Coordinates of C-alpha atoms in Angstrom, one line a residue:
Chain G
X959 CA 10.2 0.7 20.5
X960 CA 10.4 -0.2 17.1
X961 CA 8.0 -3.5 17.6
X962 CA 5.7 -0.4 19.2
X963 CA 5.6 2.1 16.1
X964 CA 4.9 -1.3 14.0
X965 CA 2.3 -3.1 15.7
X966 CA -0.4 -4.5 14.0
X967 CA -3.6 -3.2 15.3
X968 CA -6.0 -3.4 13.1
X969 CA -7.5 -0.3 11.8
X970 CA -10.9 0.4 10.5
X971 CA -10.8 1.0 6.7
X972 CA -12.6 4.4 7.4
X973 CA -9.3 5.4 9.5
X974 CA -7.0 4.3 7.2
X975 CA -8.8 6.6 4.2
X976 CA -8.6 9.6 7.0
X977 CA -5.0 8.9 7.3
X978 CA -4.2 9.3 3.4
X979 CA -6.3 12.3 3.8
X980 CA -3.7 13.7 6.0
X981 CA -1.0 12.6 3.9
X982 CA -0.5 9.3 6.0
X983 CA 1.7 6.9 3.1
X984 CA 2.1 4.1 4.8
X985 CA -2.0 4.1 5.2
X986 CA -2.0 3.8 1.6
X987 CA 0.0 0.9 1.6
X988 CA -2.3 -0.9 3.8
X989 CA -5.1 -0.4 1.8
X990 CA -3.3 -1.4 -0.7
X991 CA -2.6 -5.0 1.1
X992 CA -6.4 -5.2 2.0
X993 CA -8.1 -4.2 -1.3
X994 CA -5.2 -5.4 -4.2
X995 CA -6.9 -8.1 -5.1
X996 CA -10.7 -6.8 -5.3
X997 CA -9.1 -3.8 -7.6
X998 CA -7.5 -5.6 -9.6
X999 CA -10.8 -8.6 -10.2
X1000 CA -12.7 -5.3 -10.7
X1001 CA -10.4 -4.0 -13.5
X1002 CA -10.5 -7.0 -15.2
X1003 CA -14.4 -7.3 -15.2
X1004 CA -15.0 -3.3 -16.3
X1005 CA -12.9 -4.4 -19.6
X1006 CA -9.3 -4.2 -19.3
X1007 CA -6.9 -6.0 -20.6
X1008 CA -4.4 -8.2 -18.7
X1009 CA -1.4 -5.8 -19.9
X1010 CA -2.7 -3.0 -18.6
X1011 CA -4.1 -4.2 -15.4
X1012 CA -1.3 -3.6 -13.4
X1013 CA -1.1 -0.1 -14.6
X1014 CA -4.2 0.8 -14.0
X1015 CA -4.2 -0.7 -10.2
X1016 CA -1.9 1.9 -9.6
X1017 CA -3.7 4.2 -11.2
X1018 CA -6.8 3.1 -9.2
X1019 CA -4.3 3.9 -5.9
X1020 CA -2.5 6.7 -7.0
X1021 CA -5.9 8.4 -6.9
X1022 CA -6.7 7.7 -3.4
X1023 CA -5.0 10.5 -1.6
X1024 CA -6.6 12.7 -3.8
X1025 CA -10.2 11.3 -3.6
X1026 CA -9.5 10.5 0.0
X1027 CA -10.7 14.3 1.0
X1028 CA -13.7 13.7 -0.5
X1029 CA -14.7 10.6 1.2
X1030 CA -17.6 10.9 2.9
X1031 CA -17.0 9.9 7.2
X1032 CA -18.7 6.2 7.8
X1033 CA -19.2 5.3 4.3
X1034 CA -18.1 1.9 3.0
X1035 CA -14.4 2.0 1.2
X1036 CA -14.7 -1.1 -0.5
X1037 CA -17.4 0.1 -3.0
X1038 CA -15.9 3.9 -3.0
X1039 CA -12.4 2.3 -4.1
X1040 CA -14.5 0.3 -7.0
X1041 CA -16.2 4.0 -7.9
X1042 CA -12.5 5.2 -8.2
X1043 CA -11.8 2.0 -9.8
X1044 CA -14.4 2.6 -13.1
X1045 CA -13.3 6.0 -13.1
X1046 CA -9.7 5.3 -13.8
X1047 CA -11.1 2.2 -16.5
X1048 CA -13.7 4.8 -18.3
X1049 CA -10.3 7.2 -18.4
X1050 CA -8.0 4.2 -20.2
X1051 CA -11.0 3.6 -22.3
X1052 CA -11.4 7.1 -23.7
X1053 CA -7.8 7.6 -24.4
X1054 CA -7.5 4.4 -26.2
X1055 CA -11.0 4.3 -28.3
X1056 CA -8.5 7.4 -29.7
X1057 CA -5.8 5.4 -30.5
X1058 CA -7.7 2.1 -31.8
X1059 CA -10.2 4.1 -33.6
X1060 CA -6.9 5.3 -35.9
X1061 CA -5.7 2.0 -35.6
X1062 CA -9.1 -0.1 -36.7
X1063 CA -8.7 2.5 -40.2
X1064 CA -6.0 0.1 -41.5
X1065 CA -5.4 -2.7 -39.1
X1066 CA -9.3 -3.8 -39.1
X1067 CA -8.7 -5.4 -35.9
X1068 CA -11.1 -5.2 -33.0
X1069 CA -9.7 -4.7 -29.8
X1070 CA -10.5 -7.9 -27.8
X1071 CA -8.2 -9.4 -30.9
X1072 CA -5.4 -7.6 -29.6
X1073 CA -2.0 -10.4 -29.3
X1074 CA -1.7 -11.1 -25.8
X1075 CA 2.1 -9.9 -24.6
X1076 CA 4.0 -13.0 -23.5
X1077 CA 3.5 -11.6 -20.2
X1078 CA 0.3 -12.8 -19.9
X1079 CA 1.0 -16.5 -19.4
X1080 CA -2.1 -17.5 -16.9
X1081 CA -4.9 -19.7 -19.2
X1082 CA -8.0 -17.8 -19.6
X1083 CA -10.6 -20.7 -20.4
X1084 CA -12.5 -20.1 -23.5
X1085 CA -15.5 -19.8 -21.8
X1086 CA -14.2 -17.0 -19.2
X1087 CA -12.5 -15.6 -22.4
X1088 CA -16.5 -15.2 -24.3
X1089 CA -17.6 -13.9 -20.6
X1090 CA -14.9 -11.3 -21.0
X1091 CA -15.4 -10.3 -24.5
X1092 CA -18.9 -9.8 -23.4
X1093 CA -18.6 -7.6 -20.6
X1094 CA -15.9 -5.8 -22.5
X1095 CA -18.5 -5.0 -25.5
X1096 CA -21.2 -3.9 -23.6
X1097 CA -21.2 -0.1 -23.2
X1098 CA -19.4 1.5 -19.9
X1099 CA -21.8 2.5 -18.0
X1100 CA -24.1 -1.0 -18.2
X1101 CA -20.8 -2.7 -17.2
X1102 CA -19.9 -0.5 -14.6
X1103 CA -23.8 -1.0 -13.1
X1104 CA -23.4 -4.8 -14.0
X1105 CA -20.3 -5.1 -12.8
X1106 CA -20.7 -4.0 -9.1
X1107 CA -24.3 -4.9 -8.6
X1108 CA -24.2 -8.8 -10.0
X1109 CA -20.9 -9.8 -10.1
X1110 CA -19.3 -8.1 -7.0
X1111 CA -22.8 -8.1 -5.1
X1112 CA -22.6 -4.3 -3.9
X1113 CA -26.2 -3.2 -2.6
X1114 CA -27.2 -1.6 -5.2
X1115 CA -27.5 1.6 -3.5
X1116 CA -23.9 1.5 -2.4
X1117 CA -23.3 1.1 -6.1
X1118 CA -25.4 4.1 -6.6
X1119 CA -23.0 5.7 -4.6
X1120 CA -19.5 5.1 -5.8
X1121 CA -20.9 5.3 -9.6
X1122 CA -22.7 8.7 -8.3
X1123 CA -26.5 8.0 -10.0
X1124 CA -29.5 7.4 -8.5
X1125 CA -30.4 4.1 -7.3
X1126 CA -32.9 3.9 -10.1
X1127 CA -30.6 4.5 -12.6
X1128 CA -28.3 1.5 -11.4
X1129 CA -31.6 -0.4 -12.0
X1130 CA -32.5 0.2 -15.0
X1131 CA -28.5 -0.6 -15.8
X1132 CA -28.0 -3.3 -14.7
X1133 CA -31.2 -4.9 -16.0
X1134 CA -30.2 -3.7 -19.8
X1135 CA -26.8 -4.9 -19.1
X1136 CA -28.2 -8.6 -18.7
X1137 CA -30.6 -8.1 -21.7
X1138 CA -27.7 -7.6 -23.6
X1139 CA -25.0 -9.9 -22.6
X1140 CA -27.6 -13.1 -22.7
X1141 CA -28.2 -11.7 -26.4
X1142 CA -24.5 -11.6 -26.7
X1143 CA -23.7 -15.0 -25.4
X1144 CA -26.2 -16.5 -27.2
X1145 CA -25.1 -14.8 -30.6
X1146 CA -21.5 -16.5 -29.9
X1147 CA -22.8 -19.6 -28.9
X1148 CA -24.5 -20.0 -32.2
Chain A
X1066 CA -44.2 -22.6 -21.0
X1067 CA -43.0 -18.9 -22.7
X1068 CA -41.1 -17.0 -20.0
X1069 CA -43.1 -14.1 -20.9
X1070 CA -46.1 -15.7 -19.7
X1071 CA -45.5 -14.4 -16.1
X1072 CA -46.6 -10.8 -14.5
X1073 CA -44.2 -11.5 -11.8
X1074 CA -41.0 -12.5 -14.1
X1075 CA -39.8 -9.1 -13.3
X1076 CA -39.4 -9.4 -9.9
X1077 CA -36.8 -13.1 -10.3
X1078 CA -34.4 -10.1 -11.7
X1079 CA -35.3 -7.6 -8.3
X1080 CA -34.4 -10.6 -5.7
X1081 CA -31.4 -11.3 -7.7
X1082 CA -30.1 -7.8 -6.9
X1083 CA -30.9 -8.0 -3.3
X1084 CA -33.8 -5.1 -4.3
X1085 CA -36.5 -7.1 -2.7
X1086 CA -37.2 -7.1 0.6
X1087 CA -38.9 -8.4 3.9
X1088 CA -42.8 -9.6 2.8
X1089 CA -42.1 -8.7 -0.6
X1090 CA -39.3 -10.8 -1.0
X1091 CA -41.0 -13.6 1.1
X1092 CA -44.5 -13.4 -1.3
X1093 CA -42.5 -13.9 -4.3
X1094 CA -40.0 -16.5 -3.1
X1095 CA -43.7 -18.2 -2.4
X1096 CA -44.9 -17.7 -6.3
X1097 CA -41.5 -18.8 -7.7
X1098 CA -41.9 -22.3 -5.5
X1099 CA -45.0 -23.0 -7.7
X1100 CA -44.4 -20.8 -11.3
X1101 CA -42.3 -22.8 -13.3
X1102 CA -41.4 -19.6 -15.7
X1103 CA -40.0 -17.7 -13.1
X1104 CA -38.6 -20.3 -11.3
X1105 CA -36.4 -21.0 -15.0
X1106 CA -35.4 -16.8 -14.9
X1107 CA -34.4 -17.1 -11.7
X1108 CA -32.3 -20.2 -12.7
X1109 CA -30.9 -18.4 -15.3
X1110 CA -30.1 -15.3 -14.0
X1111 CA -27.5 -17.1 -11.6
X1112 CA -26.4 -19.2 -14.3
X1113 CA -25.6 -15.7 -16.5
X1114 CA -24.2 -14.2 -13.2
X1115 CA -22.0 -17.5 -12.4
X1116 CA -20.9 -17.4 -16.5
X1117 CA -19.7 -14.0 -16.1
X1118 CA -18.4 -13.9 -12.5
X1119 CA -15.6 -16.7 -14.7
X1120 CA -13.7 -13.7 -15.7
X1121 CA -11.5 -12.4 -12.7
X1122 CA -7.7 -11.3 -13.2
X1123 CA -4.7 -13.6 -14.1
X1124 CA -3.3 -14.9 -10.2
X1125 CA -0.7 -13.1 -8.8
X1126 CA 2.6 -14.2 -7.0
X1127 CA 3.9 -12.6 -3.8
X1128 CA 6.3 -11.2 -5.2
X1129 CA 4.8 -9.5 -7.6
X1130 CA 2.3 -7.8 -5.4
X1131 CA 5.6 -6.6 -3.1
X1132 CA 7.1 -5.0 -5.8
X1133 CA 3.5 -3.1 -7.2
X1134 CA 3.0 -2.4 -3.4
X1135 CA 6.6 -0.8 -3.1
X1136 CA 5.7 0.5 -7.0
X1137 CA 3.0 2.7 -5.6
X1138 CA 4.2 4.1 -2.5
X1139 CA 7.5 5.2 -4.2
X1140 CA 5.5 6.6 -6.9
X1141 CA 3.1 8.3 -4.5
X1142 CA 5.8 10.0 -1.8
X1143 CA 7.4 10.8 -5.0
X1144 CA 5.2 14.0 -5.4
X1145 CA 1.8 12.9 -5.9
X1146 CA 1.4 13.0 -2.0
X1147 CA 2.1 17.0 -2.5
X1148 CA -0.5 17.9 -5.1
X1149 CA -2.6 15.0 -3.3
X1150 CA -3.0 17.2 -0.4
X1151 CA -3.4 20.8 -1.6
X1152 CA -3.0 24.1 -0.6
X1153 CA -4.3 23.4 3.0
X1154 CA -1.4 21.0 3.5
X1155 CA 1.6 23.7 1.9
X1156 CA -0.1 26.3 3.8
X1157 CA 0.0 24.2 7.2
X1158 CA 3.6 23.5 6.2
X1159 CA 4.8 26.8 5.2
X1160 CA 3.3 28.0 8.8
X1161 CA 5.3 25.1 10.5
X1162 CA 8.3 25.8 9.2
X1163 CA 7.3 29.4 10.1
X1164 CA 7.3 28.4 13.4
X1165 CA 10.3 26.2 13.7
X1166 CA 12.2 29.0 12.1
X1167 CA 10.7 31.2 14.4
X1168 CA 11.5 28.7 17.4
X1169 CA 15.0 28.2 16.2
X1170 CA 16.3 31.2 15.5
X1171 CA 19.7 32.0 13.7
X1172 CA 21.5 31.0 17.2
X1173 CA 21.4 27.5 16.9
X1174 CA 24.5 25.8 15.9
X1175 CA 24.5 24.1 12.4
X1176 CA 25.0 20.3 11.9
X1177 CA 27.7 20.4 9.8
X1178 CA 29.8 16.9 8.5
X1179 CA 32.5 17.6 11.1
X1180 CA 30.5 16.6 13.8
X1181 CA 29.5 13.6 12.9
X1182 CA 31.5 10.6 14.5
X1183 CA 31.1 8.1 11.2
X1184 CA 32.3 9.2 8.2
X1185 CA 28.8 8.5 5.6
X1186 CA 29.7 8.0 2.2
X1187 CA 31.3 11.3 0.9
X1188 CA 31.9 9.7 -2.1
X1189 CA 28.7 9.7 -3.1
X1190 CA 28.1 13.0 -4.9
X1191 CA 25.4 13.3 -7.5
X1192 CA 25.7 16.0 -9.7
X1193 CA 22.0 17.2 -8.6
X1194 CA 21.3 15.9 -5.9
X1195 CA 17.5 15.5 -5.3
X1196 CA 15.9 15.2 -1.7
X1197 CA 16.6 12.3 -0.1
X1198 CA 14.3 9.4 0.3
X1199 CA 13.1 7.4 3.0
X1200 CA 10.8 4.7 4.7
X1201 CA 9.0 4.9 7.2
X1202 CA 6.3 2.7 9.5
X1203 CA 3.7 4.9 11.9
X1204 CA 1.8 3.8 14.5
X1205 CA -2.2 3.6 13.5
X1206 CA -2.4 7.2 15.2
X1207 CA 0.1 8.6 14.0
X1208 CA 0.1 12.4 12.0
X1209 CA 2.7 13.2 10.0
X1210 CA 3.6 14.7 7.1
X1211 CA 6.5 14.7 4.3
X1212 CA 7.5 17.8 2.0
X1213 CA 10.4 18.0 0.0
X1214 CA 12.3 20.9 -1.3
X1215 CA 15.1 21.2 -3.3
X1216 CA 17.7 18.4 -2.1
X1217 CA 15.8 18.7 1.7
X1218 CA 13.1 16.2 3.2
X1219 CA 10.9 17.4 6.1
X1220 CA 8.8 15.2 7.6
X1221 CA 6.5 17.5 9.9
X1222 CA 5.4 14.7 12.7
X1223 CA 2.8 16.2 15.0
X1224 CA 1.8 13.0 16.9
X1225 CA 2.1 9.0 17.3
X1226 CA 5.2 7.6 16.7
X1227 CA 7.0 6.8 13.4
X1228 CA 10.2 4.6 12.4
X1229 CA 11.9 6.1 9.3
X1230 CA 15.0 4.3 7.8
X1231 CA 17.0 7.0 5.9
X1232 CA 19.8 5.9 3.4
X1233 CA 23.2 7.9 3.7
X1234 CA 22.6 10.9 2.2
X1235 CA 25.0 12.7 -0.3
X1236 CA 26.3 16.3 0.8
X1237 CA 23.6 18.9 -0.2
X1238 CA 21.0 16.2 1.3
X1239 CA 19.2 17.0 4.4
X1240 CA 16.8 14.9 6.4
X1241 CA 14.6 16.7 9.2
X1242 CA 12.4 15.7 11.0
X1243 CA 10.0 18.9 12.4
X1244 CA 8.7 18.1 16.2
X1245 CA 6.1 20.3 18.2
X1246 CA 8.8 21.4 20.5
X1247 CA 12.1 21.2 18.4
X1248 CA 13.9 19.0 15.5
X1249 CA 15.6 15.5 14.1
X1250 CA 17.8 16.0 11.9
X1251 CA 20.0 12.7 10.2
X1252 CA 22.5 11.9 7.5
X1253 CA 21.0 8.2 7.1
X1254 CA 20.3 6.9 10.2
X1255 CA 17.5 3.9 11.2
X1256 CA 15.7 5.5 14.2
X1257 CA 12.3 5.8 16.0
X1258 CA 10.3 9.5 17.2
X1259 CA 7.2 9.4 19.0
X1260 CA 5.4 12.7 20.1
X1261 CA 2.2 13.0 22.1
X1262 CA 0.6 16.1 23.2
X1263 CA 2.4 18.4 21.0
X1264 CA 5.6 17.3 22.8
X1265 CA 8.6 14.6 22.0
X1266 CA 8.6 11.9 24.4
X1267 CA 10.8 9.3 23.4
X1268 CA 13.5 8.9 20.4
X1269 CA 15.5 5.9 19.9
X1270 CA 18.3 4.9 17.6
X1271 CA 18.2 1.8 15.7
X1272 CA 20.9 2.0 13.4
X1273 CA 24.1 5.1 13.0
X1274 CA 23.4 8.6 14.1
X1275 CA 20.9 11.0 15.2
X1276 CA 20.5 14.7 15.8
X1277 CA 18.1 15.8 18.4
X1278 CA 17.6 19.2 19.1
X1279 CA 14.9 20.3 21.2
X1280 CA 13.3 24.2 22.1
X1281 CA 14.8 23.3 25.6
X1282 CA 18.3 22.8 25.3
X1283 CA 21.8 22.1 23.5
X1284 CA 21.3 19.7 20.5
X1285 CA 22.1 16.2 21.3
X1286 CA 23.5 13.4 19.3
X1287 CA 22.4 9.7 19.4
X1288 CA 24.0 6.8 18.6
X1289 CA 23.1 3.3 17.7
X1290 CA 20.8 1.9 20.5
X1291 CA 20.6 5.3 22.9
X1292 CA 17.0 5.9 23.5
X1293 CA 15.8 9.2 24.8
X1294 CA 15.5 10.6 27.1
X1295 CA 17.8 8.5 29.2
X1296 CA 16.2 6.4 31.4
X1297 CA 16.1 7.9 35.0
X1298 CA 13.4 7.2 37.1
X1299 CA 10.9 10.1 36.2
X1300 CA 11.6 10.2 33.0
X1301 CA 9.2 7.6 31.8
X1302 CA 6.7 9.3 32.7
X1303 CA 7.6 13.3 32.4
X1304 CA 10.0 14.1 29.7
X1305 CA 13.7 15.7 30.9
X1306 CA 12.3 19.4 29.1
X1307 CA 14.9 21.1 31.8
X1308 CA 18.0 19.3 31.9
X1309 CA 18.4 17.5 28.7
X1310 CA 22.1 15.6 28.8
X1311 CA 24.5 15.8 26.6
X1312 CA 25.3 13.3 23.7
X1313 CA 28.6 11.8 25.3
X1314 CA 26.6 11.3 28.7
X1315 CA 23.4 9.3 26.9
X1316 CA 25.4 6.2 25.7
X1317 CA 26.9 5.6 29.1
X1318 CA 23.2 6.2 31.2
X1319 CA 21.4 3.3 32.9
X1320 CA 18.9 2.1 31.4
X1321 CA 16.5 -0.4 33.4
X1322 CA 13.1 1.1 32.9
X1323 CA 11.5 -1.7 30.7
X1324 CA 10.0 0.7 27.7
X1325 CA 13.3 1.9 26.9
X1326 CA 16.1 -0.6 28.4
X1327 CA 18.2 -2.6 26.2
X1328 CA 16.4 -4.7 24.4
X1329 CA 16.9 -8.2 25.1
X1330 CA 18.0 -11.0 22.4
X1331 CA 14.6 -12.2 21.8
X1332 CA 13.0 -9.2 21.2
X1333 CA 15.4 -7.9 19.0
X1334 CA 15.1 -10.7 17.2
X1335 CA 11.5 -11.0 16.9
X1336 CA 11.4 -7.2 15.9
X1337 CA 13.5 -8.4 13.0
X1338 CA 11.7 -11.4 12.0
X1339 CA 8.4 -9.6 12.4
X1340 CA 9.9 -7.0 9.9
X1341 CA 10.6 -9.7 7.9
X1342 CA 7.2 -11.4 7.6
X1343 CA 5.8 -8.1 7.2
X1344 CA 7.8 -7.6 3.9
X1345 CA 9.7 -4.8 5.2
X1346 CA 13.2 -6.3 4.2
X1347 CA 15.3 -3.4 4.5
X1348 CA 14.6 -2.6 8.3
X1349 CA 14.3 -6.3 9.0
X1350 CA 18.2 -6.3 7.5
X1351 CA 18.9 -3.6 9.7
X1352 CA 17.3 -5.4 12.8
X1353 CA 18.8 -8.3 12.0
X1354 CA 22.5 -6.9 11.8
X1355 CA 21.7 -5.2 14.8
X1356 CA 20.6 -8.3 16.6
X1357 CA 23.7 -10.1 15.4
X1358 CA 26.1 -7.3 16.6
X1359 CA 24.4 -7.1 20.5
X1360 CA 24.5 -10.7 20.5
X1361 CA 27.0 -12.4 18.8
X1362 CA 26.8 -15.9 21.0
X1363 CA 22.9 -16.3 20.5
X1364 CA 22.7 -19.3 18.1
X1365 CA 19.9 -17.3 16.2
X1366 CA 22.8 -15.2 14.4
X1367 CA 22.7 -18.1 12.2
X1368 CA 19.1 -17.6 11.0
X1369 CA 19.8 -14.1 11.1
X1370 CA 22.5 -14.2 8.8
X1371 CA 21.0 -16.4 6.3
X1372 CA 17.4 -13.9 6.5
X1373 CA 19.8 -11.2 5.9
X1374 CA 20.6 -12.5 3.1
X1375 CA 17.1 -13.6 1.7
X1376 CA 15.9 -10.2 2.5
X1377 CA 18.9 -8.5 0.6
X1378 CA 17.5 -10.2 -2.3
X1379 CA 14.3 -9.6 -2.2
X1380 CA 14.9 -6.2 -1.9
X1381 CA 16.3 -6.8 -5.5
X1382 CA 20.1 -6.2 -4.1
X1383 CA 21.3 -9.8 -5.7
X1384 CA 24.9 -8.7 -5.3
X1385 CA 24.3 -7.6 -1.5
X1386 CA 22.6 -11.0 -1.4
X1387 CA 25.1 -12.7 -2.5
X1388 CA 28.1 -11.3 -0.3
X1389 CA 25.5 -11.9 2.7
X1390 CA 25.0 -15.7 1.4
X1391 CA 29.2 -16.0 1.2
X1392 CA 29.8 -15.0 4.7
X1393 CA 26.4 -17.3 5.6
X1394 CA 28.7 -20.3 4.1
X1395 CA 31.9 -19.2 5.5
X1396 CA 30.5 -18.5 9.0
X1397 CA 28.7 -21.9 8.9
X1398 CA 30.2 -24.7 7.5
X1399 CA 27.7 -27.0 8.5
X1400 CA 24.8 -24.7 8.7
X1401 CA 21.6 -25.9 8.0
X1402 CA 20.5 -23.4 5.4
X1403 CA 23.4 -24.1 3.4
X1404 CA 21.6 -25.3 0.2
X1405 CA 20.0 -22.0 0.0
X1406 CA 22.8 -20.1 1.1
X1407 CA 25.3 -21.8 -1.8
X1408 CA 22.1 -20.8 -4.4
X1409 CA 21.8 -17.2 -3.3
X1410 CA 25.8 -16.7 -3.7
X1411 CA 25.7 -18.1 -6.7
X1412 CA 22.9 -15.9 -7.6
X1413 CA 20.2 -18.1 -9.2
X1414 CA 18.2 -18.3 -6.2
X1415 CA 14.4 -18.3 -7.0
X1416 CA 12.8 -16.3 -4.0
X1417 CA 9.8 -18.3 -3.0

């Protein structure tokens, strides 16, 4: 009986989201084993910081059940989970533009030059390093367009949708996004 | 060649975000085969998408992702899950434990320690004791709901079927479990519900005790491996709503109807191992203890054993892990797993 209750059929992501709706927790875990890994690239391309990203994952999670009565029947999760995604980053980023804005006063240090914590023992490549530093300077909602549109290749009027702005908007975006970041890489290069 | 000289430039940037379509898509695809300047955007708008698309997160072990997986559902049935789910949800609840009060009466007899056969853990008294927690898997369709209050869990379970493994509880805990047509209530106990059509078809016990009391009758109590209802020949199909037995006559019933006899070795087994794969490590220890007690001559107890072990520590329980990995190596002198037994009892095992 117990191999019944735990069978593994697999069930639409649409169902699971209905599921956490209804306060179904082991629904959220399995959206959790599906999607861990997208949340977490995602995270890391809006801007945040190694250290935090595991924080903020949950974060990204922990809103679900909340955000789950609001999703809209038939719609793609995938995207939706990135919208709640740059909602939790944009969050982080407000409460610590706070902090670092007291901080840059007598430390003069920009952000990106935050130490890494010994935790963070994976080898960032200095050229995926200048890509991050990019993406992280550009201003929120060009990376958030940017972000989902070129790097994680959501239609861009899905992205519309979890970012909730016109399509045209994601345009226009995503195109000054890339205007920027080519001057930015450049700039370094030289 | 400037790459402003183009009128079309703008559209390399359209087809690289999938905005152009159909004969649009297909007229410029024809330019850009014979215009070197947009032929160069479009080059290097993939190579400024490919430069970028280098930043993803640092990797990830498995273990790591278990223990942010069990991370978030803790913190999330830790009271998120209430304010998650609004007023609707309380109000629903409040008018469900309405009913069940309403259903239940004052008559009914309380659960009290006395009647419980095992003696669970009395030492274990916090000073506040807080309401107890539990895990639990559900079948894809299942509905249920969890509330706490005060030092009491209910789960409300209105359909599908659901396995929750409760820990002892201390004295001022209570587990329930609300059904359409009555109530579980435990004081740690492994075990499986499954209601359909607003009604309680089937409840099995995987692991210590269980109290079932149903609308229709005298409550029941179920012990490690009793299924009900008791296997008699309708049951299977209509559930025993008029003559419910009593807990002393369930252990002893027959059971051959396949859904709820016995299970045999390899199932039992597999259940376990299954459980184990799936990461759930506490019910695969259960199942595998379970499997090792029914079946003490089938020569899987010594996988079992050894996986009770591995599981104990991944669970994070090294000193569990390590007693398990002792009686691995005293049980099997020449077992096969022995290496990684002797490094789990000495407690510098590296799960993989």
């Amino acid at each position: 009986m117990i191999a019944h209750a735990s069978k593994t059929v697999h069930v639409a992501d649409g169902d699971l989201v209905a599921a956490i709706a209804s306060g179904n927790l082991t629904s959220l875990g399995v959206l959790f084993d599906r999607y861990y890994d997208d949340v977490r690239r995602v995270l890391s391309r809006l801007g945040i910081a190694p250290s935090d990203l595991d924080d903020l994952v949950q974060q990204t999670f922990l809103d679900v059940p909340r955000a789950s009565t609001r999703f809209r029947p038939g719609a793609a999760v995938r995207p939706w989970l990135f919208g709640l995604a740059t909602v939790v980053a944009r969050r982080r980023r407000r409460s610590l533009s706070r902090m670092f804005a007291r901080l840059q006063e007598w430390a003069r240090q920009p952000p990106a030059a935050a130490a890494p914590t010994p935790a963070e023992k994976y080898e960032q490549s200095a050229e995926a390093q200048r890509a991050w530093r990019a993406l992280a300077s550009l201003a929120p909602k060009k990376r958030d367009a940017f972000v989902l549109v070129a790097l994680e290749g959501l239609p861009c009027a899905e992205a519309a949708e979890a970012l909730g702005v016109p399509v045209a908007t994601i345009w226009t975006r995503v195109h000054h996004a890339r205007i920027e970041l080519r001057a930015l890489l450049e700039e370094r290069e030289s | 060649m400037s790459s402003k000289d183009c009128s079309r430039l703008w559209e390399a940037e359209a087809l690289e975000d999938g905005r152009l379509n159909g004969a649009d898509r297909a007229s410029f695809e024809r330019h850009a085969a014979t215009c070197d300047a947009c032929r160069r955007e479009l080059d290097d708008l993939r190579a400024l998408r490919e430069r970028l698309a280098s930043v993803a997160a640092p990797p990830v072990g498995e273990l790591q992702r278990r223990s942010e997986r069990s991370r978030l559902l803790r913190t999330a049935s830790d009271g998120k899950i209430g304010s998650a789910h609004g007023r609707r949800g309380t109000l629903i609840f409040v008018l469900a434990a309405l009913l069940v009060v309403a259903a239940f009466g004052y008559g009914r007899a309380r659960w009290t320690e006395s009647d419980l056969p095992e003696p669970l853990h009395a030492d274990e008294q916090p000073l506040l004791p807080s309401a107890p927690r539990f895990d639990a898997r559900s079948s894809s369709d299942a509905v249920w709901l969890p509330q706490t209050s005060g030092a009491t869990t209910r789960v409300t379970l209105t359909n599908g079927s659901v396995t929750f493994v409760v820990p002892a509880l201390a004295p001022a805990q209570r587990f329930v479990v609300v059904l359409p047509d009555g109530e579980i209530e435990v004081r740690g106990a492994s075990f499986t519900a499954v209601v359909e059509r607003a009604r309680t078809v089937h409840v099995s016990v995987a692991d210590r005790v269980v109290a079932l009391r149903l609308d229709s009758g005298e409550e029941m109590l179920l012990r490690t491996g009793d299924v009900w209802p008791a296997p008699v020949a309708a049951a299977a199909t209509m559930p025993p709503v008029t003559s419910v037995r009593p807990a002393v006559g369930v252990a002893s019933a027959p059971r051959e109807n396949t859904m709820t006899a016995r299970p045999t070795a390899g199932a039992l087994f597999g259940e376990a191992f299954a459980s184990f794969e799936r990461g759930a490590y506490d019910l695969a220890d259960i199942q595998f203890e379970r499997f090792t007690r029914e079946h003490p001559d089938d020569p899987r107890t010594e996988d079992a054993a050894y996986l009770r072990a591995v599981a104990r520590f991944r669970m994070g329980d090294r000193e569990g892990a390590a007693a398990l990995a002792r009686a691995y190596l005293a049980a099997y002198p020449s077992g096969l797993r022995r290496p990684e037994a002797q490094r789990l009892a000495d407690g510098a095992h590296e799960a993989r």
